[in-house]
Short mmCIF file of C-alpha atoms and ligand atoms in Angstrom, two decimals:
data_model
loop_
_atom_site.label_atom_id
_atom_site.label_comp_id
_atom_site.label_asym_id
_atom_site.label_seq_id
_atom_site.Cartn_x
_atom_site.Cartn_y
_atom_site.Cartn_z
CA MET E 1 -9.94 12.78 0.64
CA PRO E 2 -13.21 12.33 -1.28
CA HIS E 3 -13.91 9.12 -3.16
CA ILE E 4 -11.33 8.58 -5.87
CA ILE E 5 -13.02 6.60 -8.58
CA GLY E 6 -11.28 4.23 -10.97
CA GLU E 7 -12.62 1.62 -13.38
CA ARG E 8 -12.71 -1.42 -11.12
CA VAL E 9 -11.82 0.05 -7.73
CA TYR E 10 -12.29 3.25 -5.80
CA LEU E 11 -10.56 4.69 -2.74
CA ARG E 12 -12.39 6.07 0.26
CA GLU E 13 -11.82 6.97 3.91
CA TYR E 14 -11.98 4.31 6.63
CA LEU E 15 -15.35 3.69 8.33
CA SER E 16 -16.04 1.84 11.58
CA SER E 17 -17.76 -0.87 9.49
CA ASP E 18 -14.31 -1.77 8.08
CA ILE E 19 -12.87 -2.98 11.39
CA GLU E 20 -13.63 -6.66 10.87
CA ALA E 21 -12.43 -6.71 7.26
CA LEU E 22 -9.17 -5.06 8.29
CA TYR E 23 -8.68 -7.49 11.14
CA ARG E 24 -9.43 -10.46 8.86
CA TRP E 25 -6.49 -9.86 6.52
CA ARG E 26 -4.18 -9.04 9.39
CA THR E 27 -4.75 -12.58 10.64
CA LEU E 28 -3.82 -14.13 7.26
CA ASP E 29 -0.23 -15.21 7.64
CA GLU E 30 0.30 -15.38 3.87
CA ILE E 31 -0.76 -11.76 3.32
CA VAL E 32 1.19 -10.41 6.28
CA TRP E 33 4.28 -12.29 5.14
CA TRP E 34 4.32 -10.45 1.79
CA THR E 35 4.14 -7.09 3.53
CA GLY E 36 7.35 -7.83 5.44
CA ALA E 37 5.62 -6.48 8.54
CA TYR E 38 4.78 -7.89 11.90
CA VAL E 39 1.17 -8.59 12.69
CA TRP E 40 -0.60 -5.48 13.95
CA PRO E 41 -3.37 -5.05 14.94
CA GLU E 42 -3.17 -8.31 16.85
CA SER E 43 -6.76 -8.18 18.07
CA LEU E 44 -10.12 -6.80 17.03
CA ALA E 45 -9.73 -4.13 19.74
CA GLN E 46 -6.45 -2.98 18.18
CA ALA E 47 -8.07 -2.98 14.74
CA GLN E 48 -10.70 -0.67 16.20
CA ILE E 49 -8.00 1.67 17.56
CA PHE E 50 -6.35 1.73 14.13
CA VAL E 51 -9.59 2.50 12.29
CA GLU E 52 -10.63 5.17 14.80
CA ALA E 53 -7.25 6.88 14.45
CA GLN E 54 -7.75 6.87 10.68
CA MET E 55 -11.28 8.26 11.01
CA ASN E 56 -10.20 10.96 13.43
CA ASP E 57 -7.17 11.77 11.33
CA THR E 58 -4.89 11.68 14.37
CA ASP E 59 -1.98 10.11 12.49
CA LYS E 60 -1.58 12.39 9.49
CA ALA E 61 1.78 10.99 8.40
CA ASN E 62 0.39 7.46 8.23
CA ARG E 63 -3.00 7.82 6.55
CA LYS E 64 -4.62 4.86 4.86
CA PHE E 65 -7.52 4.76 2.42
CA VAL E 66 -9.74 1.80 1.81
CA ILE E 67 -9.59 0.10 -1.60
CA CYS E 68 -13.13 -0.97 -2.57
CA ARG E 69 -14.35 -2.94 -5.52
CA GLN E 70 -16.67 -0.87 -7.72
CA GLU E 71 -19.22 -3.57 -8.52
CA ASP E 72 -20.21 -4.41 -4.94
CA ASP E 73 -18.33 -1.99 -2.63
CA LYS E 74 -16.36 -4.92 -1.20
CA TYR E 75 -13.44 -3.97 1.07
CA LEU E 76 -10.30 -5.24 -0.68
CA GLY E 77 -7.57 -3.72 1.46
CA HIS E 78 -5.92 -0.37 1.91
CA ILE E 79 -3.40 2.02 0.44
CA GLY E 80 -1.82 5.12 1.85
CA TYR E 81 1.16 7.07 3.05
CA GLU E 82 3.69 5.94 5.47
CA TYR E 83 5.84 8.91 6.51
CA LEU E 84 4.26 11.78 4.63
CA ASP E 85 6.77 14.68 4.71
CA LEU E 86 5.23 17.76 3.12
CA ARG E 87 8.33 19.93 3.66
CA ARG E 88 10.44 17.56 1.61
CA GLN E 89 7.45 16.76 -0.66
CA ASN E 90 8.08 13.08 -0.02
CA ALA E 91 6.03 10.11 1.09
CA GLU E 92 6.26 6.35 1.27
CA LEU E 93 3.47 4.30 -0.14
CA GLY E 94 2.03 1.26 1.60
CA ILE E 95 -0.58 -1.04 0.06
CA VAL E 96 -2.26 -4.31 0.89
CA ILE E 97 -4.94 -6.23 -0.94
CA GLY E 98 -6.09 -8.50 1.82
CA GLU E 99 -7.43 -11.58 0.05
CA MET E 100 -5.43 -14.11 -1.93
CA ASN E 101 -8.26 -14.50 -4.49
CA PHE E 102 -7.97 -10.86 -5.49
CA LEU E 103 -4.20 -10.73 -6.05
CA SER E 104 -2.60 -10.52 -9.51
CA LYS E 105 -5.76 -9.20 -11.16
CA GLY E 106 -4.47 -5.69 -11.80
CA LEU E 107 -6.43 -4.20 -8.88
CA GLY E 108 -3.27 -3.16 -7.03
CA GLU E 109 -1.96 -1.40 -10.13
CA GLU E 110 -5.22 0.52 -10.52
CA ALA E 111 -5.30 1.52 -6.84
CA ILE E 112 -1.68 2.72 -6.98
CA ARG E 113 -2.30 4.76 -10.11
CA LEU E 114 -5.28 6.44 -8.41
CA PHE E 115 -3.22 7.11 -5.30
CA LEU E 116 -0.25 8.51 -7.26
CA LYS E 117 -2.64 10.99 -8.84
CA VAL E 118 -3.51 12.24 -5.35
CA CYS E 119 0.16 12.33 -4.33
CA PHE E 120 1.46 14.24 -7.34
CA GLU E 121 -1.54 16.28 -8.48
CA GLU E 122 -3.21 17.18 -5.17
CA LEU E 123 -0.43 17.03 -2.58
CA ASN E 124 2.22 18.24 -5.04
CA LEU E 125 4.73 15.66 -3.84
CA HIS E 126 8.06 15.42 -5.63
CA ARG E 127 8.81 11.80 -4.82
CA VAL E 128 6.95 8.72 -3.67
CA GLY E 129 8.98 5.80 -2.38
CA LEU E 130 8.23 2.33 -1.10
CA ARG E 131 9.92 -0.70 0.38
CA VAL E 132 9.30 -4.28 -0.67
CA ILE E 133 10.94 -7.49 0.47
CA ARG E 134 12.95 -9.04 -2.35
CA GLU E 135 10.89 -12.24 -2.45
CA ASN E 136 7.73 -10.26 -3.16
CA LYS E 137 8.03 -10.58 -6.95
CA ARG E 138 4.34 -9.81 -7.46
CA GLY E 139 4.63 -6.55 -5.54
CA PHE E 140 7.87 -5.62 -7.32
CA ARG E 141 6.34 -6.27 -10.74
CA CYS E 142 3.21 -4.29 -9.85
CA TYR E 143 5.29 -1.30 -8.72
CA GLN E 144 7.41 -1.47 -11.88
CA LYS E 145 4.21 -1.36 -13.96
CA CYS E 146 3.22 1.80 -12.10
CA GLY E 147 6.54 3.49 -12.90
CA PHE E 148 8.57 2.83 -9.74
CA ARG E 149 12.27 2.16 -10.18
CA GLU E 150 14.54 0.12 -8.00
CA GLU E 151 16.85 2.47 -6.06
CA GLY E 152 18.74 0.26 -3.65
CA ILE E 153 18.73 -2.60 -1.24
CA LEU E 154 18.83 -2.85 2.53
CA ARG E 155 20.55 -6.17 3.07
CA GLU E 156 19.01 -8.67 5.47
CA TRP E 157 16.55 -6.16 6.86
CA HIS E 158 13.76 -8.52 7.91
CA PHE E 159 13.88 -11.82 9.81
CA SER E 160 10.97 -14.09 9.10
CA ARG E 161 10.31 -17.77 8.46
CA GLY E 162 13.73 -18.73 9.75
CA LYS E 163 15.92 -16.45 7.65
CA TRP E 164 16.89 -12.88 6.83
CA HIS E 165 15.40 -11.11 3.83
CA ASP E 166 16.65 -8.14 1.81
CA LEU E 167 14.47 -5.07 1.40
CA VAL E 168 14.30 -3.36 -2.00
CA LEU E 169 13.85 0.42 -2.04
CA MET E 170 11.85 1.80 -4.98
CA GLY E 171 10.74 5.27 -5.95
CA ILE E 172 8.98 7.38 -8.56
CA LEU E 173 9.54 11.11 -9.16
CA LYS E 174 6.88 13.57 -10.22
CA GLU E 175 8.46 14.05 -13.66
CA GLU E 176 8.48 10.26 -14.20
CA TYR E 177 4.82 10.09 -13.19
CA GLN E 178 4.01 12.91 -15.63
CA ALA E 179 6.03 11.30 -18.44
CA GLY E 180 4.11 8.05 -17.85
CA LEU E 181 0.84 9.90 -18.39
CA LEU E 182 2.00 10.93 -21.87
CA ILE E 183 2.85 7.38 -23.02
C1 COA Q 201 1.45 -6.11 -3.88
C2 COA Q 201 0.01 -5.94 -4.34
C3 COA Q 201 -0.57 -4.64 -3.80
C4 COA Q 201 -0.02 -5.86 -5.88
O1 COA Q 201 -1.34 -5.77 -6.30
P1 COA Q 201 -1.89 -6.83 -7.39
O2 COA Q 201 -3.26 -6.42 -7.75
O3 COA Q 201 -1.71 -8.21 -6.85
O4 COA Q 201 -0.85 -6.58 -8.56
P2 COA Q 201 -1.12 -6.51 -10.13
O5 COA Q 201 -2.05 -7.59 -10.54
O6 COA Q 201 -1.46 -5.13 -10.52
O7 COA Q 201 0.34 -6.83 -10.67
C5 COA Q 201 1.03 -7.99 -10.26
C6 COA Q 201 2.02 -8.41 -11.35
O8 COA Q 201 2.93 -9.37 -10.80
C7 COA Q 201 2.92 -10.53 -11.62
N1 COA Q 201 3.25 -11.65 -10.74
C8 COA Q 201 2.46 -12.35 -9.89
N2 COA Q 201 3.17 -13.28 -9.25
C9 COA Q 201 4.45 -13.18 -9.69
C10 COA Q 201 5.67 -13.86 -9.41
N3 COA Q 201 5.70 -14.87 -8.52
N4 COA Q 201 6.79 -13.48 -10.04
C11 COA Q 201 6.76 -12.47 -10.95
N5 COA Q 201 5.65 -11.76 -11.27
C12 COA Q 201 4.50 -12.12 -10.64
C13 COA Q 201 1.51 -10.57 -12.20
O9 COA Q 201 1.46 -11.40 -13.34
C14 COA Q 201 1.35 -9.08 -12.53
O10 COA Q 201 2.11 -8.70 -13.65
P3 COA Q 201 1.47 -8.54 -15.12
O11 COA Q 201 0.30 -7.58 -15.01
O12 COA Q 201 2.60 -8.01 -15.94
O13 COA Q 201 1.01 -9.92 -15.54
C15 COA Q 201 -0.87 -7.14 -3.88
O14 COA Q 201 -0.41 -8.30 -4.52
C16 COA Q 201 -0.85 -7.35 -2.37
O15 COA Q 201 -1.46 -6.61 -1.63
N6 COA Q 201 -0.16 -8.41 -1.93
C17 COA Q 201 -0.19 -8.85 -0.52
C18 COA Q 201 0.44 -7.82 0.41
C19 COA Q 201 1.66 -7.15 -0.18
O16 COA Q 201 2.52 -7.77 -0.79
N7 COA Q 201 1.71 -5.83 0.02
C20 COA Q 201 2.82 -5.00 -0.48
C21 COA Q 201 3.96 -4.96 0.45
S1 COA Q 201 5.28 -3.96 -0.18
#
């Protein structure tokens, strides 16, 4: 994927110079908590393995693209597919902005809109889905702004911080994406 340029952010491929920035947010408990994931990579060496796999394109179904700030090329986080399925024209979206100071500033919305353009206009996907833990109100609101609809709930899917958490399934269809462009 070439650079995808937006107003305040752009998306690009991973580079080996991103290893430390990736590892930094993976060590931030607060950020990892919102993703509903377990910490991985757990070490700088694992971060290197992750970035090298991205650079060598060895994990095509789980590609990630770096979100950079336009004004200074700062690494903000990443966005990409989880489970790209070209036969079914489906993918799941995963996104992280890895610094608390940069959340809730509309940067996630812009990155998602850029990425949906790739999904629907270049890859010709029919549907893009995502999963978000119910407590992640900021993520949920951001996805709603981008046109995702709530589709269902997986009850008590994730155990963290001493209790079970529901997972909300969301999705956007190509026709909904296209209708949004007309508004
Ligand atoms: C989820 C994420 C990508 C969204 O990107 P973002 O740039 O923070 O989101 P945006 O600023 O575009 O939109 C966030 C919206 O949530 C709102 N919001 C923030 N906190 C909220 C809360 N506690 N309750 C309700 N809404 C909230 C913001 O006001 C904003 O809505 P608005 O534009 O209508 O005012 C980003 O927050 C992130 O990476 N978070 C940490 C990791 C994570 O949660 N990853 C996603 C896992 S599914």
